[in-house]
mmCIF file of C-alpha atoms in Angstrom:
data_model
loop_
_atom_site.group_PDB
_atom_site.id
_atom_site.type_symbol
_atom_site.label_atom_id
_atom_site.label_comp_id
_atom_site.label_asym_id
_atom_site.label_seq_id
_atom_site.Cartn_x
_atom_site.Cartn_y
_atom_site.Cartn_z
ATOM 1 C CA UNK A 1 -49.280 -86.910 -10.706
ATOM 2 C CA UNK A 2 -46.403 -87.096 -8.230
ATOM 3 C CA UNK A 3 -45.947 -83.314 -8.055
ATOM 4 C CA UNK A 4 -49.703 -82.696 -7.739
ATOM 5 C CA UNK A 5 -49.919 -85.124 -4.828
ATOM 6 C CA UNK A 6 -47.121 -83.639 -2.761
ATOM 7 C CA UNK A 7 -47.424 -80.007 -3.951
ATOM 8 C CA UNK A 8 -45.075 -78.019 -1.689
ATOM 9 C CA UNK A 9 -44.327 -80.923 0.649
ATOM 10 C CA UNK A 10 -40.667 -81.424 -0.203
ATOM 11 C CA UNK A 11 -40.217 -83.930 2.609
ATOM 12 C CA UNK A 12 -43.073 -86.094 1.333
ATOM 13 C CA UNK A 13 -41.748 -85.965 -2.230
ATOM 14 C CA UNK A 14 -38.272 -86.907 -1.012
ATOM 15 C CA UNK A 15 -39.617 -89.819 1.026
ATOM 16 C CA UNK A 16 -41.510 -91.113 -2.008
ATOM 17 C CA UNK A 17 -38.368 -90.888 -4.151
ATOM 18 C CA UNK A 18 -36.488 -92.785 -1.455
ATOM 19 C CA UNK A 19 -39.175 -95.479 -1.482
ATOM 20 C CA UNK A 20 -38.869 -95.888 -5.255
ATOM 21 C CA UNK A 21 -35.085 -96.155 -4.956
ATOM 22 C CA UNK A 22 -35.486 -98.820 -2.276
ATOM 23 C CA UNK A 23 -37.855 -100.773 -4.531
ATOM 24 C CA UNK A 24 -35.272 -100.662 -7.307
ATOM 25 C CA UNK A 25 -32.616 -101.925 -4.899
ATOM 26 C CA UNK A 26 -34.891 -104.710 -3.689
ATOM 27 C CA UNK A 27 -35.395 -103.395 -0.147
ATOM 28 C CA UNK A 28 -39.147 -103.922 -0.262
ATOM 29 C CA UNK A 29 -39.618 -103.982 3.497
ATOM 30 C CA UNK A 30 -38.274 -100.464 4.043
ATOM 31 C CA UNK A 31 -40.026 -99.161 0.924
ATOM 32 C CA UNK A 32 -43.361 -100.460 2.214
ATOM 33 C CA UNK A 33 -42.809 -98.812 5.588
ATOM 34 C CA UNK A 34 -42.309 -95.449 3.885
ATOM 35 C CA UNK A 35 -45.340 -95.828 1.608
ATOM 36 C CA UNK A 36 -47.579 -96.925 4.495
ATOM 37 C CA UNK A 37 -46.418 -93.863 6.461
ATOM 38 C CA UNK A 38 -47.171 -91.591 3.500
ATOM 39 C CA UNK A 39 -50.638 -93.095 3.084
ATOM 40 C CA UNK A 40 -51.490 -92.043 6.636
ATOM 41 C CA UNK A 41 -51.294 -88.411 5.466
ATOM 42 C CA UNK A 42 -52.153 -88.672 1.755
ATOM 43 C CA UNK A 43 -54.718 -91.502 1.445
ATOM 44 C CA UNK A 44 -57.635 -89.055 1.111
ATOM 45 C CA UNK A 45 -55.881 -86.607 -1.217
ATOM 46 C CA UNK A 46 -56.219 -86.406 -4.976
ATOM 47 C CA UNK A 47 -53.441 -88.358 -6.630
ATOM 48 C CA UNK A 48 -53.042 -90.879 -3.805
ATOM 49 C CA UNK A 49 -53.466 -93.649 -6.376
ATOM 50 C CA UNK A 50 -49.751 -93.119 -6.995
ATOM 51 C CA UNK A 51 -48.988 -94.540 -3.547
ATOM 52 C CA UNK A 52 -51.427 -97.437 -3.886
ATOM 53 C CA UNK A 53 -49.986 -98.387 -7.276
ATOM 54 C CA UNK A 54 -46.415 -98.356 -5.914
ATOM 55 C CA UNK A 55 -47.568 -100.511 -3.023
ATOM 56 C CA UNK A 56 -49.110 -102.938 -5.514
ATOM 57 C CA UNK A 57 -45.901 -102.913 -7.572
ATOM 58 C CA UNK A 58 -43.963 -104.089 -4.533
ATOM 59 C CA UNK A 59 -46.312 -107.015 -3.959
ATOM 60 C CA UNK A 60 -46.138 -107.867 -7.661
ATOM 61 C CA UNK A 61 -42.361 -108.153 -7.342
ATOM 62 C CA UNK A 62 -42.707 -110.192 -4.148
ATOM 63 C CA UNK A 63 -45.174 -112.537 -5.843
ATOM 64 C CA UNK A 64 -42.784 -113.144 -8.733
ATOM 65 C CA UNK A 65 -39.922 -113.695 -6.286
ATOM 66 C CA UNK A 66 -41.981 -116.210 -4.310
ATOM 67 C CA UNK A 67 -42.902 -118.015 -7.535
ATOM 68 C CA UNK A 68 -39.221 -118.488 -8.396
ATOM 69 C CA UNK A 69 -38.696 -120.191 -5.026
ATOM 70 C CA UNK A 70 -41.455 -122.639 -5.967
ATOM 71 C CA UNK A 71 -43.704 -121.370 -3.193
ATOM 72 C CA UNK A 72 -47.082 -120.998 -4.944
ATOM 73 C CA UNK A 73 -48.969 -120.390 -1.690
ATOM 74 C CA UNK A 74 -46.875 -117.373 -0.791
ATOM 75 C CA UNK A 75 -46.934 -116.096 -4.382
ATOM 76 C CA UNK A 76 -50.724 -116.333 -4.387
ATOM 77 C CA UNK A 77 -50.934 -114.543 -1.026
ATOM 78 C CA UNK A 78 -49.000 -111.595 -2.430
ATOM 79 C CA UNK A 79 -51.306 -111.525 -5.471
ATOM 80 C CA UNK A 80 -54.295 -111.218 -3.140
ATOM 81 C CA UNK A 81 -52.665 -108.279 -1.372
ATOM 82 C CA UNK A 82 -51.788 -106.685 -4.723
ATOM 83 C CA UNK A 83 -55.431 -106.769 -5.827
ATOM 84 C CA UNK A 84 -56.469 -105.341 -2.455
ATOM 85 C CA UNK A 85 -54.082 -102.406 -2.985
ATOM 86 C CA UNK A 86 -55.746 -101.580 -6.308
ATOM 87 C CA UNK A 87 -59.173 -101.891 -4.684
ATOM 88 C CA UNK A 88 -58.382 -98.976 -2.345
ATOM 89 C CA UNK A 89 -58.510 -96.324 -5.101
ATOM 90 C CA UNK A 90 -61.249 -95.755 -7.668
ATOM 91 C CA UNK A 91 -58.674 -94.764 -10.302
ATOM 92 C CA UNK A 92 -57.098 -98.215 -10.016
ATOM 93 C CA UNK A 93 -60.291 -100.263 -10.375
ATOM 94 C CA UNK A 94 -59.321 -101.297 -13.913
ATOM 95 C CA UNK A 95 -56.129 -102.886 -12.586
ATOM 96 C CA UNK A 96 -58.114 -104.407 -9.732
ATOM 97 C CA UNK A 97 -60.475 -106.042 -12.241
ATOM 98 C CA UNK A 98 -57.529 -107.383 -14.238
ATOM 99 C CA UNK A 99 -56.015 -108.808 -11.063
ATOM 100 C CA UNK A 100 -59.305 -110.472 -10.127
ATOM 101 C CA UNK A 101 -59.527 -112.002 -13.596
ATOM 102 C CA UNK A 102 -56.004 -113.380 -13.162
ATOM 103 C CA UNK A 103 -56.933 -114.861 -9.771
ATOM 104 C CA UNK A 104 -60.150 -116.309 -11.224
ATOM 105 C CA UNK A 105 -58.164 -118.042 -13.966
ATOM 106 C CA UNK A 106 -55.715 -119.474 -11.450
ATOM 107 C CA UNK A 107 -58.519 -120.795 -9.220
ATOM 108 C CA UNK A 108 -61.175 -121.516 -11.827
ATOM 109 C CA UNK A 109 -63.538 -119.751 -9.424
ATOM 110 C CA UNK A 110 -66.917 -118.402 -10.634
ATOM 111 C CA UNK A 111 -67.025 -116.150 -7.547
ATOM 112 C CA UNK A 112 -63.838 -114.392 -8.598
ATOM 113 C CA UNK A 113 -65.143 -113.984 -12.147
ATOM 114 C CA UNK A 114 -68.331 -112.438 -10.724
ATOM 115 C CA UNK A 115 -66.313 -110.025 -8.607
ATOM 116 C CA UNK A 116 -64.201 -109.186 -11.676
ATOM 117 C CA UNK A 117 -67.370 -108.301 -13.608
ATOM 118 C CA UNK A 118 -68.635 -106.117 -10.768
ATOM 119 C CA UNK A 119 -65.382 -104.167 -10.418
ATOM 120 C CA UNK A 120 -64.835 -103.903 -14.189
ATOM 121 C CA UNK A 121 -68.305 -102.382 -14.671
ATOM 122 C CA UNK A 122 -67.511 -99.807 -11.997
ATOM 123 C CA UNK A 123 -64.206 -99.038 -13.714
ATOM 124 C CA UNK A 124 -66.043 -98.238 -16.958
ATOM 125 C CA UNK A 125 -67.452 -95.115 -15.307
ATOM 126 C CA UNK A 126 -64.082 -93.806 -14.114
ATOM 127 C CA UNK A 127 -62.802 -90.994 -16.332
ATOM 128 C CA UNK A 128 -59.480 -89.172 -16.300
ATOM 129 C CA UNK A 129 -59.294 -85.525 -17.344
ATOM 130 C CA UNK A 130 -56.512 -82.977 -17.604
ATOM 131 C CA UNK A 131 -56.561 -79.192 -17.911
ATOM 132 C CA UNK A 132 -54.330 -79.455 -20.959
ATOM 133 C CA UNK A 133 -56.409 -79.812 -24.160
ATOM 134 C CA UNK A 134 -53.737 -81.803 -26.002
ATOM 135 C CA UNK A 135 -53.342 -84.053 -22.983
ATOM 136 C CA UNK A 136 -57.090 -84.631 -22.914
ATOM 137 C CA UNK A 137 -56.989 -85.819 -26.526
ATOM 138 C CA UNK A 138 -54.330 -88.350 -25.583
ATOM 139 C CA UNK A 139 -56.302 -89.419 -22.510
ATOM 140 C CA UNK A 140 -59.428 -89.942 -24.611
ATOM 141 C CA UNK A 141 -57.523 -92.334 -26.845
ATOM 142 C CA UNK A 142 -56.139 -94.226 -23.861
ATOM 143 C CA UNK A 143 -59.544 -94.379 -22.187
ATOM 144 C CA UNK A 144 -61.099 -95.846 -25.322
ATOM 145 C CA UNK A 145 -58.482 -98.618 -25.368
ATOM 146 C CA UNK A 146 -59.005 -99.249 -21.656
ATOM 147 C CA UNK A 147 -62.776 -99.306 -22.123
ATOM 148 C CA UNK A 148 -62.473 -101.917 -24.862
ATOM 149 C CA UNK A 149 -60.164 -104.011 -22.693
ATOM 150 C CA UNK A 150 -62.585 -103.824 -19.767
ATOM 151 C CA UNK A 151 -65.508 -104.834 -21.974
ATOM 152 C CA UNK A 152 -63.519 -107.835 -23.215
ATOM 153 C CA UNK A 153 -62.704 -108.700 -19.610
ATOM 154 C CA UNK A 154 -66.393 -108.534 -18.679
ATOM 155 C CA UNK A 155 -67.416 -110.565 -21.714
ATOM 156 C CA UNK A 156 -64.830 -113.264 -21.012
ATOM 157 C CA UNK A 157 -65.725 -113.438 -17.307
ATOM 158 C CA UNK A 158 -69.458 -113.692 -18.008
ATOM 159 C CA UNK A 159 -68.768 -116.405 -20.594
ATOM 160 C CA UNK A 160 -66.730 -118.406 -18.084
ATOM 161 C CA UNK A 161 -69.396 -117.957 -15.405
ATOM 162 C CA UNK A 162 -72.140 -119.190 -17.732
ATOM 163 C CA UNK A 163 -69.940 -122.039 -18.920
ATOM 164 C CA UNK A 164 -69.074 -123.289 -15.454
ATOM 165 C CA UNK A 165 -70.664 -126.575 -14.516
ATOM 166 C CA UNK A 166 -73.789 -126.459 -12.372
ATOM 167 C CA UNK A 167 -72.256 -128.868 -9.882
ATOM 168 C CA UNK A 168 -69.171 -126.685 -9.517
ATOM 169 C CA UNK A 169 -71.275 -123.612 -8.732
ATOM 170 C CA UNK A 170 -73.404 -125.665 -6.324
ATOM 171 C CA UNK A 171 -70.268 -126.717 -4.449
ATOM 172 C CA UNK A 172 -69.085 -123.124 -4.158
ATOM 173 C CA UNK A 173 -72.358 -121.820 -2.727
ATOM 174 C CA UNK A 174 -72.137 -123.491 0.728
ATOM 175 C CA UNK A 175 -68.643 -122.037 1.195
ATOM 176 C CA UNK A 176 -69.964 -118.598 0.330
ATOM 177 C CA UNK A 177 -72.869 -118.962 2.775
ATOM 178 C CA UNK A 178 -70.562 -120.285 5.492
ATOM 179 C CA UNK A 179 -68.301 -117.257 5.095
ATOM 180 C CA UNK A 180 -71.299 -114.906 5.320
ATOM 181 C CA UNK A 181 -72.150 -116.450 8.699
ATOM 182 C CA UNK A 182 -68.729 -115.580 10.052
ATOM 183 C CA UNK A 183 -68.892 -113.388 13.171
ATOM 184 C CA UNK A 184 -66.319 -111.036 11.663
ATOM 185 C CA UNK A 185 -68.154 -107.728 10.950
ATOM 186 C CA UNK A 186 -67.935 -105.822 7.689
ATOM 187 C CA UNK A 187 -67.148 -102.324 8.897
ATOM 188 C CA UNK A 188 -67.227 -100.517 5.594
ATOM 189 C CA UNK A 189 -67.154 -100.917 1.820
ATOM 190 C CA UNK A 190 -63.360 -100.684 1.671
ATOM 191 C CA UNK A 191 -63.048 -103.771 3.884
ATOM 192 C CA UNK A 192 -65.664 -105.712 1.937
ATOM 193 C CA UNK A 193 -63.496 -106.170 -1.174
ATOM 194 C CA UNK A 194 -60.609 -108.098 0.417
ATOM 195 C CA UNK A 195 -63.104 -110.254 2.376
ATOM 196 C CA UNK A 196 -64.898 -111.180 -0.847
ATOM 197 C CA UNK A 197 -61.579 -112.274 -2.317
ATOM 198 C CA UNK A 198 -61.040 -114.584 0.660
ATOM 199 C CA UNK A 199 -64.631 -115.849 0.538
ATOM 200 C CA UNK A 200 -64.105 -116.983 -3.053
ATOM 201 C CA UNK A 201 -61.297 -119.345 -2.121
ATOM 202 C CA UNK A 202 -61.772 -123.086 -1.949
ATOM 203 C CA UNK A 203 -61.491 -124.467 1.618
ATOM 204 C CA UNK A 204 -58.479 -126.583 0.648
ATOM 205 C CA UNK A 205 -56.674 -123.546 -0.759
ATOM 206 C CA UNK A 206 -57.473 -121.560 2.390
ATOM 207 C CA UNK A 207 -55.884 -124.267 4.514
ATOM 208 C CA UNK A 208 -52.812 -124.373 2.297
ATOM 209 C CA UNK A 209 -52.439 -120.597 2.525
ATOM 210 C CA UNK A 210 -52.597 -120.799 6.308
ATOM 211 C CA UNK A 211 -49.651 -123.211 6.236
ATOM 212 C CA UNK A 212 -47.356 -120.493 4.892
ATOM 213 C CA UNK A 213 -44.853 -119.988 7.691
ATOM 214 C CA UNK A 214 -44.652 -116.605 9.391
ATOM 215 C CA UNK A 215 -40.883 -116.693 9.070
ATOM 216 C CA UNK A 216 -41.115 -117.026 5.290
ATOM 217 C CA UNK A 217 -43.511 -114.101 5.149
ATOM 218 C CA UNK A 218 -41.169 -112.024 7.268
ATOM 219 C CA UNK A 219 -38.322 -112.990 5.002
ATOM 220 C CA UNK A 220 -40.068 -111.326 2.086
ATOM 221 C CA UNK A 221 -41.577 -108.283 3.768
ATOM 222 C CA UNK A 222 -42.145 -106.787 7.197
ATOM 223 C CA UNK A 223 -44.643 -103.953 7.441
ATOM 224 C CA UNK A 224 -44.865 -101.880 10.597
ATOM 225 C CA UNK A 225 -48.500 -101.704 11.744
ATOM 226 C CA UNK A 226 -50.396 -98.387 12.215
#
């Protein structure tokens, strides 16, 4: 996948290798800068899921690091970003659904379980093919396992949604409506996913997340804006 993404762009391939080395060394800030720069040129190209998955891997590491410092708010913030990274590419929707299921379990939120079901059902229609016949046989086996896992994810999420208490769902609905009334516009479908994640949060959790100091965030990662 890496070679097909960069083709004859030796500079791009070298930059990506440098980013992976930086991740290994723990320099997540610099690695993210490189990946964000690469996404400017490769986001719309076939195989760009490679960049999104590496970006998600960084935030997975950051989340685990934050958890070891007993900072659950920061760890949860990085998990939200991780899921958003997967949401950017159709080939990563399965991982996005798994991340949403994880978040739903942590929050006990029916809204997150509903979003998990929606994304998981979309992921069921994503197929991966290769020109190599033998490779296609292997991919078919992997896809069958992934399909079964997604169906279990959907089944579990729907069970938890149906099993949630009526009062709990009733309490969540005003927060959902209040978020929908926000003046912030939804520009496109790609922006809708991360906003839905935020809308599913309990008000108390939102406030706690906002207490995460900027300095602590900068201590874990600094991403240059584009």
